[in-house]
Coordinates of C-alpha atoms and ligand atoms in Angstrom, one line a residue:
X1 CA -90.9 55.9 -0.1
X2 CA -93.8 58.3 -1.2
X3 CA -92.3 61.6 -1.5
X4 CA -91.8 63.1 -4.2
X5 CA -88.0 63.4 -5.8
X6 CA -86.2 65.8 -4.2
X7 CA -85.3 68.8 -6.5
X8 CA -82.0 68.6 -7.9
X9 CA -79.4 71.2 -8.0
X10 CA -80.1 73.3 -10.5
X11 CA -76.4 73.2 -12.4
X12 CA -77.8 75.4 -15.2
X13 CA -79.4 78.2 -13.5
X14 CA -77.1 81.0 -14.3
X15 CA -75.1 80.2 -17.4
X16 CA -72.3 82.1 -19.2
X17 CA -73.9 83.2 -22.1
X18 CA -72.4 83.2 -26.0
X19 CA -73.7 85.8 -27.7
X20 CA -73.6 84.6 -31.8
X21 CA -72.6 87.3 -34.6
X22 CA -72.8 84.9 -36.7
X23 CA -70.5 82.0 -38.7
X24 CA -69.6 79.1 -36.7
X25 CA -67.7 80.5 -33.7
X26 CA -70.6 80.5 -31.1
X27 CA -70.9 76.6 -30.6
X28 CA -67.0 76.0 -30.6
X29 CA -66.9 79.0 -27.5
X30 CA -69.7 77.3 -25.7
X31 CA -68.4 74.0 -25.8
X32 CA -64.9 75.2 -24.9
X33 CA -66.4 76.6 -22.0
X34 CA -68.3 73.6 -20.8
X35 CA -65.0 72.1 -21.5
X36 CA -63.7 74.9 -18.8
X37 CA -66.5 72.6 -16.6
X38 CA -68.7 76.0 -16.6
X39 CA -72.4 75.7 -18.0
X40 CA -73.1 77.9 -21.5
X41 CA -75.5 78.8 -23.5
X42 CA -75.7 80.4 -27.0
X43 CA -77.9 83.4 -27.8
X44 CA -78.5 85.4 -30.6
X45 CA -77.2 88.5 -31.2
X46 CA -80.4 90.1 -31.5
X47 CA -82.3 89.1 -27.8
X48 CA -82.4 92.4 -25.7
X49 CA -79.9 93.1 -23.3
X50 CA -82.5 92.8 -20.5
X51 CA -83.8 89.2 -21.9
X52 CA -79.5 88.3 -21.2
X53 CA -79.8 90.0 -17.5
X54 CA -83.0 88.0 -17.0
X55 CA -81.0 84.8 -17.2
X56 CA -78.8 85.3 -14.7
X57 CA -76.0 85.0 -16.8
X58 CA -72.4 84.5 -14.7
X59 CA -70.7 86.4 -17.4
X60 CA -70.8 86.9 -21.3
X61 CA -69.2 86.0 -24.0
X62 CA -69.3 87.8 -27.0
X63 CA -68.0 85.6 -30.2
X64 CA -66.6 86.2 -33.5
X65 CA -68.8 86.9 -37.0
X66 CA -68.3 87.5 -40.5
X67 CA -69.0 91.6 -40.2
X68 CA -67.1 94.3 -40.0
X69 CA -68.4 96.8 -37.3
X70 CA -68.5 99.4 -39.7
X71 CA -70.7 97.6 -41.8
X72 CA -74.3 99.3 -42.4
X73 CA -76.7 97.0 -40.4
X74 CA -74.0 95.2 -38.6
X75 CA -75.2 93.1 -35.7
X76 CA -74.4 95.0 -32.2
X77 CA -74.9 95.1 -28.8
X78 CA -76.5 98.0 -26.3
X79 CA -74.1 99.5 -24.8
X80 CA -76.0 98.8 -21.7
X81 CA -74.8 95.2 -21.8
X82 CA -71.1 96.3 -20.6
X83 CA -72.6 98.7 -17.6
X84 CA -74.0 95.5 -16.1
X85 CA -72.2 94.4 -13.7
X86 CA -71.8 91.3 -15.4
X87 CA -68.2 90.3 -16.7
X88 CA -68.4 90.3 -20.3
X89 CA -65.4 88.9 -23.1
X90 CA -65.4 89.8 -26.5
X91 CA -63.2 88.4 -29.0
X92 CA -62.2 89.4 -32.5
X93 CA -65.9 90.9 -33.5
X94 CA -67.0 90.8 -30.3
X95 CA -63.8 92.7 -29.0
X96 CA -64.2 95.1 -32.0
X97 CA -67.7 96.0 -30.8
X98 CA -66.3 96.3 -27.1
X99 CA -63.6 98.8 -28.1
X100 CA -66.2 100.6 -30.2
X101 CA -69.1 101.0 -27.8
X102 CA -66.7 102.0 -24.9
X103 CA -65.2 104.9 -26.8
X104 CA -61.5 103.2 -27.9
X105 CA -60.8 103.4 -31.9
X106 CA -61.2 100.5 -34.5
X107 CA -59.6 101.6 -37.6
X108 CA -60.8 100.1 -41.2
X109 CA -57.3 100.7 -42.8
X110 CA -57.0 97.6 -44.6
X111 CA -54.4 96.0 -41.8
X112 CA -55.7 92.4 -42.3
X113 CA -54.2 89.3 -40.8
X114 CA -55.8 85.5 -41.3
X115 CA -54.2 82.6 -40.0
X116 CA -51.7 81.8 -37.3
X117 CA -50.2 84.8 -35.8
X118 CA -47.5 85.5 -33.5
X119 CA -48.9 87.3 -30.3
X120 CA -46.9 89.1 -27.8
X121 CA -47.9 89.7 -24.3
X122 CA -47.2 92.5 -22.7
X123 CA -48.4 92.0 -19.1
X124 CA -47.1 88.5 -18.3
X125 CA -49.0 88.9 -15.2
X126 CA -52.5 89.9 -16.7
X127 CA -55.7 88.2 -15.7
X128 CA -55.9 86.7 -19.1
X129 CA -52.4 86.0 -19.8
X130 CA -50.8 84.9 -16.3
X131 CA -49.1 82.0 -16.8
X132 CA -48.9 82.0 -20.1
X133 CA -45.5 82.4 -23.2
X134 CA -45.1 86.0 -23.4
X135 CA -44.7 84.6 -27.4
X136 CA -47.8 82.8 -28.1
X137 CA -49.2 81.4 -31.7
X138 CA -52.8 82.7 -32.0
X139 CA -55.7 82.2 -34.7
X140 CA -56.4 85.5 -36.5
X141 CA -59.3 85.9 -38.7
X142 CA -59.9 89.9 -38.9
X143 CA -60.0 93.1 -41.8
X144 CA -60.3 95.8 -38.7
X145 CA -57.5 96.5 -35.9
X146 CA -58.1 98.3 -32.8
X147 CA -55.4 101.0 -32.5
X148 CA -57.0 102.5 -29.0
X149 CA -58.0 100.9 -26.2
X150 CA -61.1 102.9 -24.6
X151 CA -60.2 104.6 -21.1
X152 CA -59.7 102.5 -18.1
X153 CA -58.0 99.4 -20.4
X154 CA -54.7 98.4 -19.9
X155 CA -53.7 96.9 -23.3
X156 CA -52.2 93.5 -22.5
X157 CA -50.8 92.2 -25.8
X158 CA -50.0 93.3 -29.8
X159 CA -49.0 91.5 -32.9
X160 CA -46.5 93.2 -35.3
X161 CA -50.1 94.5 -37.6
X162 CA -52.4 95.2 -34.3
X163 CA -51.2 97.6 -31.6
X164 CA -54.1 96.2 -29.4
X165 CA -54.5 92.6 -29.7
X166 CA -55.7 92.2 -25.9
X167 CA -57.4 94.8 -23.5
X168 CA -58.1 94.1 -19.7
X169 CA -60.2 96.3 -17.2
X170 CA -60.1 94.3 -14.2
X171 CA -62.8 96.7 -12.1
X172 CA -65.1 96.4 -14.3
X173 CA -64.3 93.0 -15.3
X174 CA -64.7 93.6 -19.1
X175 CA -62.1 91.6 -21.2
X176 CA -60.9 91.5 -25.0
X177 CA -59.0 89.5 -26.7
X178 CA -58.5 90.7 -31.1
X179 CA -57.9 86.7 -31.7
X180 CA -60.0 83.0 -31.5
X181 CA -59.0 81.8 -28.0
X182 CA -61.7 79.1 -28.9
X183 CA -59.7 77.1 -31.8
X184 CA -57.1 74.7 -31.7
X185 CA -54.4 76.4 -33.6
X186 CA -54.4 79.3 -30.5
X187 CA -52.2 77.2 -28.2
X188 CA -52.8 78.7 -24.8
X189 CA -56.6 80.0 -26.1
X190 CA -58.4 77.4 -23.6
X191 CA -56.2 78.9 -20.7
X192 CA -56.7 82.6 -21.3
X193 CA -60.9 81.3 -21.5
X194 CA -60.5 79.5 -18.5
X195 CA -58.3 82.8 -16.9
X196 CA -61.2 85.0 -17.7
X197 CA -64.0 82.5 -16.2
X198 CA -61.7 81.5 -13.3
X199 CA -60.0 85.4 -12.5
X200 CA -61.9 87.4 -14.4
X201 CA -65.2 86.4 -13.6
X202 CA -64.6 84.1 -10.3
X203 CA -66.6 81.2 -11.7
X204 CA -66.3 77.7 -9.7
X205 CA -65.7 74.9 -12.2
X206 CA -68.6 72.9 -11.1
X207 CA -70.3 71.7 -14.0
X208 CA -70.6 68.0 -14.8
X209 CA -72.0 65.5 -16.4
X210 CA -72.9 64.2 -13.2
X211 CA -74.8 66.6 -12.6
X212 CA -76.6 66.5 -15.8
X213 CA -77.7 63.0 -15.2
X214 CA -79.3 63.8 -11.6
X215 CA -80.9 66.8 -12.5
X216 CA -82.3 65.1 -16.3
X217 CA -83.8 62.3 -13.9
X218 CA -85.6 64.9 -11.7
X219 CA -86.7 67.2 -14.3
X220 CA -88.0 63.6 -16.3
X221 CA -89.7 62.4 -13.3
X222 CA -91.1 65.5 -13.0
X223 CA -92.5 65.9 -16.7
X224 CA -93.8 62.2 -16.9
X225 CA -95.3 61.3 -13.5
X226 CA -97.0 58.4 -13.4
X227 CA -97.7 57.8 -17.2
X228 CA -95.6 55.6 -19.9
X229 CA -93.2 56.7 -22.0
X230 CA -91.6 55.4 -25.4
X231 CA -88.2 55.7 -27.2
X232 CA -87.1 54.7 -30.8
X233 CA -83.5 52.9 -30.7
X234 CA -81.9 53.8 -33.9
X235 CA -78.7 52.0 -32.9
X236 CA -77.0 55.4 -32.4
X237 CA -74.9 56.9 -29.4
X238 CA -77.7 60.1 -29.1
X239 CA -81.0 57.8 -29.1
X240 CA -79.0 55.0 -26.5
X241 CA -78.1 57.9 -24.1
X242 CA -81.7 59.3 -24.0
X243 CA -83.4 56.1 -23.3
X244 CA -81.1 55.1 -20.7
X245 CA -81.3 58.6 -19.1
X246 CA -85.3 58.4 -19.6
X247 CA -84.8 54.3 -18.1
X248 CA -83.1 55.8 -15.1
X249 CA -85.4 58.1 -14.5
X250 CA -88.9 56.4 -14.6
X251 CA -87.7 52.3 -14.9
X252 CA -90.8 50.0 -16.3
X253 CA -92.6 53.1 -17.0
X254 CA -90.5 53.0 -20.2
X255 CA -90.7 51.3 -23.7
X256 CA -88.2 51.4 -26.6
X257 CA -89.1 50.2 -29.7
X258 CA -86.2 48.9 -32.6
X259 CA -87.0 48.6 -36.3
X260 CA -84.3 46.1 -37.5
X261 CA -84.6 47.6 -40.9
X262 CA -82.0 45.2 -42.3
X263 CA -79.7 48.2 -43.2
X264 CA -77.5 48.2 -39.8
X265 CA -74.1 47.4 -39.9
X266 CA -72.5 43.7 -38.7
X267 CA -73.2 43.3 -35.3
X268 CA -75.2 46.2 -34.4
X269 CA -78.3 44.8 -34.1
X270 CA -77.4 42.3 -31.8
X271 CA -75.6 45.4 -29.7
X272 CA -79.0 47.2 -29.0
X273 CA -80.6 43.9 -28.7
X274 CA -78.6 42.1 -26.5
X275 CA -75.7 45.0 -24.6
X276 CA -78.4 47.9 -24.5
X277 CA -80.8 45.4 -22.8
X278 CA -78.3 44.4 -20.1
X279 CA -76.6 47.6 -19.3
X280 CA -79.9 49.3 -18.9
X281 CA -82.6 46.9 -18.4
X282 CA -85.0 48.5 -20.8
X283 CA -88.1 47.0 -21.9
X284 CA -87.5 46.6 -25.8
X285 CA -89.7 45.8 -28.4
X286 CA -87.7 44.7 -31.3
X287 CA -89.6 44.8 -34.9
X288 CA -88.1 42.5 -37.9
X289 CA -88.9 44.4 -40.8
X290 CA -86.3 43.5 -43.1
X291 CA -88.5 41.5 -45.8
X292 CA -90.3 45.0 -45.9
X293 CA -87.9 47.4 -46.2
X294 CA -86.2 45.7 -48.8
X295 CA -89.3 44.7 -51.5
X296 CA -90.1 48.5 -50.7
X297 CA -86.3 49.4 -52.1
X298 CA -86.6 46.9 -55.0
X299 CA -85.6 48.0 -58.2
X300 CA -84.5 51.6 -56.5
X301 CA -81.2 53.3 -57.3
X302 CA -82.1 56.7 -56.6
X303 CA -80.4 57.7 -54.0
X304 CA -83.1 60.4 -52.4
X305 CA -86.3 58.3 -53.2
X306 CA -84.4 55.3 -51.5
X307 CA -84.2 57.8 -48.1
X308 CA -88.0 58.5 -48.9
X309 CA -88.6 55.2 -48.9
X310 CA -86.7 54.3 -45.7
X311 CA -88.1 57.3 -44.2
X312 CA -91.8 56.3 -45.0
X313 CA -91.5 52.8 -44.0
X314 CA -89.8 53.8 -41.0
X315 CA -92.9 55.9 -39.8
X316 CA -95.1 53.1 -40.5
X317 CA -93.6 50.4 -39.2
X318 CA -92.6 52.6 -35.9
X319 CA -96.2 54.1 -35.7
X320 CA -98.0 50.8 -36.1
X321 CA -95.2 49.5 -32.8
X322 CA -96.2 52.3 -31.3
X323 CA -100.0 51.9 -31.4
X324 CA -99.6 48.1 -29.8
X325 CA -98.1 49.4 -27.1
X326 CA -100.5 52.2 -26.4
X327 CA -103.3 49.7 -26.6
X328 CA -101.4 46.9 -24.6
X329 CA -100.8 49.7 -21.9
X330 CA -104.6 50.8 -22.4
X331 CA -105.5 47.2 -21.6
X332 CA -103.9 48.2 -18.0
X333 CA -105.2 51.1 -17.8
X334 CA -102.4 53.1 -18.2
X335 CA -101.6 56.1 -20.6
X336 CA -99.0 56.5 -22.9
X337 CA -98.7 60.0 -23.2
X338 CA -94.6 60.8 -24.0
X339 CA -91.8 59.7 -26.5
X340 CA -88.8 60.6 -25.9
X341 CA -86.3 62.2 -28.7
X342 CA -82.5 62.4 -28.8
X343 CA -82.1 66.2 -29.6
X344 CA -78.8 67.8 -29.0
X345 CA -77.9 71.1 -28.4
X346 CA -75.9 72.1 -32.1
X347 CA -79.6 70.8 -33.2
X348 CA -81.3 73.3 -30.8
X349 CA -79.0 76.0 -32.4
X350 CA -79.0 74.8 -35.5
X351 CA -83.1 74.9 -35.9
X352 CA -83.4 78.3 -34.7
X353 CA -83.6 77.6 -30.9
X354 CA -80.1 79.6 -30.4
X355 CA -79.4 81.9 -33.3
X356 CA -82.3 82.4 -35.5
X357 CA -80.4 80.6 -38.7
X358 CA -82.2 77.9 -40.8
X359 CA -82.0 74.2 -39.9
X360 CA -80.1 72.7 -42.4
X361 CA -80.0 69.2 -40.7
X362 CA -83.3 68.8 -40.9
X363 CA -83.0 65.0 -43.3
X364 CA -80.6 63.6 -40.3
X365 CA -83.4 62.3 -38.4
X366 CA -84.1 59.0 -39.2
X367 CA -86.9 59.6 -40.9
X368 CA -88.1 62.1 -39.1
X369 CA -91.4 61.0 -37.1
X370 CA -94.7 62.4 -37.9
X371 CA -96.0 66.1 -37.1
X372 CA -99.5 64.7 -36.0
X373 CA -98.0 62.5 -32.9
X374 CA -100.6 63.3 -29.9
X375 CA -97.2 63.0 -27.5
X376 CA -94.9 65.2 -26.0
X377 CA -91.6 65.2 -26.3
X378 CA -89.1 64.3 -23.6
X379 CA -85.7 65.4 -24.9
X380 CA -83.1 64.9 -22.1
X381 CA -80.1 65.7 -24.4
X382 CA -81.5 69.2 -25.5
X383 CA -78.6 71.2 -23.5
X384 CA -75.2 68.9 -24.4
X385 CA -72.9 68.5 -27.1
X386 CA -71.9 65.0 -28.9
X387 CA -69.1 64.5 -26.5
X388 CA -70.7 65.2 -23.3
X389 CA -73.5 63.1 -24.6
X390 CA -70.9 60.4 -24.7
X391 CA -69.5 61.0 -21.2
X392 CA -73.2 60.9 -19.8
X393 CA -73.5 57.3 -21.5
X394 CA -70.4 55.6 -20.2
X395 CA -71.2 56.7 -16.7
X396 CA -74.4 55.5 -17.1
X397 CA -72.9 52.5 -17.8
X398 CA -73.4 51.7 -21.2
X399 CA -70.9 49.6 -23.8
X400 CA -67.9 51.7 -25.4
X401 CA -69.5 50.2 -28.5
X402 CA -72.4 52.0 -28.4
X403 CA -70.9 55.1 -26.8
X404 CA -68.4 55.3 -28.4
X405 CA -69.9 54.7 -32.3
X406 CA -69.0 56.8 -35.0
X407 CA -71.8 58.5 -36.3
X408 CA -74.4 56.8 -39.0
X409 CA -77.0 57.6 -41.1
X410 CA -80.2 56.8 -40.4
X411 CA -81.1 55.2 -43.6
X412 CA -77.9 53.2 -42.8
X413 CA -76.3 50.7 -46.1
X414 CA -78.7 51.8 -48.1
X415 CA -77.4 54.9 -48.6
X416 CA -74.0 53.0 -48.7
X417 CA -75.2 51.2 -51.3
X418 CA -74.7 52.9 -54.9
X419 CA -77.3 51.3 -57.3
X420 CA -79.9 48.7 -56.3
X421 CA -80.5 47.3 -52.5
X422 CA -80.5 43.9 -52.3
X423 CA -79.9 41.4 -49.7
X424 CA -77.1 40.0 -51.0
X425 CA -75.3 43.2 -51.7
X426 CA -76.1 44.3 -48.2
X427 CA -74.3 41.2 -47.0
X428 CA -71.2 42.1 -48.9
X429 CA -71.1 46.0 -47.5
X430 CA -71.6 44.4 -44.5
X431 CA -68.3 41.9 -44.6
X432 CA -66.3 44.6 -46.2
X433 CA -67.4 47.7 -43.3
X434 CA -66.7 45.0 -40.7
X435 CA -63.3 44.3 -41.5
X436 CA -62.4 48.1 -42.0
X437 CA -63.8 48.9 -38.8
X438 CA -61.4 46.3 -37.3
X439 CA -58.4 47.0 -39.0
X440 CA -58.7 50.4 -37.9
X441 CA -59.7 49.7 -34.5
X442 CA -56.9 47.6 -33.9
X443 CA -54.5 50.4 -35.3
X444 CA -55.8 52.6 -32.7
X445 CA -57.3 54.9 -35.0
X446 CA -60.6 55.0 -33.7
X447 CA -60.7 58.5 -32.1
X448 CA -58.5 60.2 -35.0
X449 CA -61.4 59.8 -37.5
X450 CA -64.6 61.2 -37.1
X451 CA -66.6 58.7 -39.4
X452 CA -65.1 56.0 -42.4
X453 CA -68.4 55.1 -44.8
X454 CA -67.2 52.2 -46.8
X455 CA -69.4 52.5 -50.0
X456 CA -70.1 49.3 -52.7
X457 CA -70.5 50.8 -56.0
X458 CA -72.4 47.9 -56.8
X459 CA -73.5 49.6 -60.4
X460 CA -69.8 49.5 -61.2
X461 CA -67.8 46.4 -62.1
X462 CA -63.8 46.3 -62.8
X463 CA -61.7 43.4 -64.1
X464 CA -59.3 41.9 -61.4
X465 CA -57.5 38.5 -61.9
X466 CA -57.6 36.2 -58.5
X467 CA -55.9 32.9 -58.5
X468 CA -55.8 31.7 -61.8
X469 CA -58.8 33.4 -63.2
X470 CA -60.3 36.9 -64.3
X471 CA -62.9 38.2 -62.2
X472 CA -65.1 40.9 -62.7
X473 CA -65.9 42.2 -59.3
X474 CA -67.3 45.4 -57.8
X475 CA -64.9 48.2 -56.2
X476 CA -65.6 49.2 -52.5
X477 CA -64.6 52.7 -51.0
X478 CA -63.2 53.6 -48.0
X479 CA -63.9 57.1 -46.9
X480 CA -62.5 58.0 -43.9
X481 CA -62.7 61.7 -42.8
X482 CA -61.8 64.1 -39.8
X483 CA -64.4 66.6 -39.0
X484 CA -65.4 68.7 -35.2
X485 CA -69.2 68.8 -36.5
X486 CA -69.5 67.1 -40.0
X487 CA -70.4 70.0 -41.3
X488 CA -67.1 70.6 -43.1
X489 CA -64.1 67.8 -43.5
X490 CA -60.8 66.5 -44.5
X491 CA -59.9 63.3 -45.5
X492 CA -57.8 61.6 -42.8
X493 CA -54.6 60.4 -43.9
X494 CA -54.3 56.9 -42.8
X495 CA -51.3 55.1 -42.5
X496 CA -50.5 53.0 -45.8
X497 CA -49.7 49.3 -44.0
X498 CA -53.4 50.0 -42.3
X499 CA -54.8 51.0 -45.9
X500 CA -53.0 47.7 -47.4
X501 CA -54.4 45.4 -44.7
X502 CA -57.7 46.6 -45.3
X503 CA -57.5 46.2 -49.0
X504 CA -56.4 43.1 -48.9
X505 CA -58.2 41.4 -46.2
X506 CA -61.5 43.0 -48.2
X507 CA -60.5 41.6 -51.7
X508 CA -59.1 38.2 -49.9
X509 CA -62.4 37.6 -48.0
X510 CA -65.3 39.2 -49.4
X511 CA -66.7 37.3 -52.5
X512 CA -67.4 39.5 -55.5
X513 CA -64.9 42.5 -54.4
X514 CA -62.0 42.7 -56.4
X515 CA -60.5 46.2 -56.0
X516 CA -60.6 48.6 -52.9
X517 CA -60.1 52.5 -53.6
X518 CA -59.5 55.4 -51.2
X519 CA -61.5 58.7 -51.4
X520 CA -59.3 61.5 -51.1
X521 CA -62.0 64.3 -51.1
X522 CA -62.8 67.1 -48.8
X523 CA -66.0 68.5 -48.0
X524 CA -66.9 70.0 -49.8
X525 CA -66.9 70.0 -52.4
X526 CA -67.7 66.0 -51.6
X527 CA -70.5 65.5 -49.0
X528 CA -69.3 63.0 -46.4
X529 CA -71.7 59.6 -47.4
X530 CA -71.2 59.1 -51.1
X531 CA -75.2 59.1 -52.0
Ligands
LIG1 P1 -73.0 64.4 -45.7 O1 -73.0 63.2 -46.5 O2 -74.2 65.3 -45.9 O3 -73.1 63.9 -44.2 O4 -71.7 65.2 -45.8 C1 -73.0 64.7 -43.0 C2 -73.3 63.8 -41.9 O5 -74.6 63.4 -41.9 C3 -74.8 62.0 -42.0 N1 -75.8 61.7 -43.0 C4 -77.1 61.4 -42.6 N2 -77.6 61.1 -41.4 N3 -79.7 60.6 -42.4 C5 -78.9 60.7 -41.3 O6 -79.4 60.4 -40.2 C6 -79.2 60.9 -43.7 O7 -80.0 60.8 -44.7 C7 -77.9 61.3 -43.8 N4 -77.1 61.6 -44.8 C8 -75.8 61.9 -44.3 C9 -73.4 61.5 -42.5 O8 -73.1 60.1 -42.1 C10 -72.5 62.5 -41.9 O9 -72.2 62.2 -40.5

């Protein structure tokens, strides 16, 4: 058939919009709602009310932040947001500002409460609260209490410090809640979100990531036409899920390109080479540049001028793969004009896209590629989070392994890696991160960590005694950690017998490892990777 795609449902057209005051709460509220299967955005606090009308938004959200509302310069809203039409939320600051703007009273009299809270509801059958304990534990994080609810509220619940905890107007759908509905430790806070989506707002649960995949392969086919494409495979689940997404979309038109850099864990190269292939059908182009990476790291044990090097010889060996297949499609005469990037949404957000703050991920890229590229960007994953990022990947069809892959850095063991790279040592991480990985797969432990680095301090040495001899072997660390966003995290306490097996199936079968220790730091003050 000649015609062109058909235009696919546009899933995103009228969003609920966050509206960020700040901290951390804005991303948590939007992926809860996507969770609610509604699509979200996050805006700043500072776009115009008319810019948020121009969206279309289905309703708005406005989150929680670190001010206090009678704080000079405090972020705030126009009042003219609530006069809408549009059902709007506000919790904890964002409620504060509701109650404010609509003329109720939000007193600064030092009645603080932080932490889990008791929360008692006083209108069982509420829009918010229907269905729900009339005793429920919430999350409290707040210095100011609302003592009045502005006219034409019903207040709906209280704690023994706040009077108004909850306020409901259900003809002007406008809805307030004094706690975080959006974290785990409120029990029922995903069903009072979904109440106020569902019944307060009357939004269909529709979105899906389903739907994401048809309408990414329309808007792709759209931006790329007729031309070529190409996609670095770094091995992880973001860069997997684009490509196959971008494969989907345009087929042959499509080239990946993987630097085996040497650095990979066991088995992972083989995964992209051999799984990725088959699931998708991709056209790969695999590069061996392990005998460069590792002369370039000789005699390095700096641990940020190893990830300059990696990052450099990344480029170059990426760039120069790049330019053969520009001129091999040339030869055709065909044009390579796109590559395709594995941007998420928290790195959207995070580099200013969403709330204006500074982009302090900005070394996670591997590498990160070169400013001058004459390409544009095809960035499929720009609008999801990690999770539905995974979902889109296993209905595409991909291996769990892939999907499913905890995340790693891009300069991979090397950073792993504390002293000198060589091949040998590499070898040894690799023996020693295999067997964790298995122990604690086959303990089912897999989805309760968010990431274990297993680190060789290969500068260090111990005395150990094996069989009949003393040895003087390196340590290895485990360092498993539970995190939502890696941003902040907990050590994750692991079973012992799983701890044991690991140690000794490490010191038993990887030569040169006598002792295996156990990082019991939180981030911070540790980072996550040890270098
Ligand atoms: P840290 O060690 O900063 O790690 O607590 C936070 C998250 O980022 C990963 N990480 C990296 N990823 N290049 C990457 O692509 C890097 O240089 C890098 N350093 C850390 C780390 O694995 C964790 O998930």
């Amino acid at each position: 058939m000649s015609a062109a795609p058909p235009a696919a449902h546009d899933n995103t057209a009228e969003p609920v919009l966050v509206v960020d005051f700040g901290a951390q709460y804005a991303q948590l509220i939007a992926r809860r709602v996507r969770e609610a299967r509604v699509y979200s955005e996050v805006v700043p606090s500072t776009m115009p009310v008319a810019e948020m009308l121009a969206k279309n938004p289905k309703a708005i959200i406005l989150s929680g932040g670190p001010s206090s509302v009678y704080e000079e310069g405090a972020p705030t809203v126009d009042r003219s947001l609530f006069e809408a039409g549009v059902p709007v939320f506000g919790m904890c600051y964002g409620f504060q500002l509701m109650a404010t703007s609509l003329g109720g009273t939000v007193d600064n009299s030092g009645a603080r409460e932080y932490g889990r809270t008791p929360l008692t509801v006083s209108r069982p059958g509420s829009t918010l609260f229907e269905g729900t304990p009339a005793e429920q534990p919430v999350w409290m994080s707040h210095g100011d209490a609302c003592s009045a609810a502005p006219e034409g509220f019903t207040v709906t619940a209280s704690t023994d410090v706040v009077p108004v905890a909850a306020f409901e107007n259900d003809e002007k759908k406008l809805y307030g809640v004094q706690y975080h509905p959006e974290v785990m430790h409120s029990t029922h806070g995903q069903q009072v979100l979904e109440h106020f989506l569902y019944r307060g707002a009357g939004i269909q649960p529709t979105w899906t990531t389903g739907n994401v995949i048809e309408e990414q392969v329309a808007a792709i086919r759209a931006q790329v036409g007729t031309k070529r494409a190409i996609c670095g495979l770094s091995g992880g689940v973001d860069s997997a899920v684009a490509a196959a997404l971008v494969q989907k979309a345009i087929g042959d038109q499509l080239t990946c390109v993987y630097v085996d850099h040497g650095l990979m864990r066991k088995g992972e190269t083989e995964q992209v080479e051999k799984d990725f292939v088959a699931a998708t059908g991709v056209q790969l182009k695999v590069v061996d540049a392990q005998e460069r990476f590792l002369s370039a790291l000789a005699g390095v044990s700096d641990p940020e001028t190893k990830r300059k090097i990696i990052g450099r010889e990344f480029i170059r060996v990426f760039e120069q793969a790049q330019a053969e297949i520009v001129a091999e499609a040339g030869a055709e005469g065909e044009d390579v004009a796109f590559l395709v990037q594995g941007t998420l949404y928290p790195d959207v957000v995070e580099s200013g896209g969403g709330t204006g703050t500074a982009n302090i991920k900005s070394h996670h890229n591997v590498g990160g590629l070169p400013e001058d590229l004459e390409f544009e960007l095809v960035e499929p994953l720009r609008q999801l989070f990690k999770d539905e990022v995974r979902m889109v990947g296993a209905e595409l069809g991909l291996p769990d392994e892939i999907v499913q892959r905890q995340p790693f850095p891009g300069p991979g063991l090397g950073i792993r890696i504390v002293g000198e790279v060589s091949k040998e040592r590499l070898d040894l991480l690799r023996e020693a991160d295999a067997i964790a990985r298995e122990e604690l797969s086959a303990a089912g432990l897999d989805r309760e960590i968010w990431q274990c680095p297993v680190v060789l301090l290969a500068d260090v040495r111990s005395v150990g005694v094996q069989g009949d001899g003393r040895t003087y072997g390196h340590p290895i660390v485990l360092r498993p950690v539970s995190s939502e966003d890696a941003m902040t995290a907990d050590w994750s306490r692991l079973p012992y017998d799983v701890l044991g097996k690991i140690s000794t199936r490490i010191t038993n079968e990887v030569d040169d490892v006598n002792r295996v220790v156990l990082d019991i730091t939180s981030k911070p003050p540790g980072t996550i990777e040890w270098e």
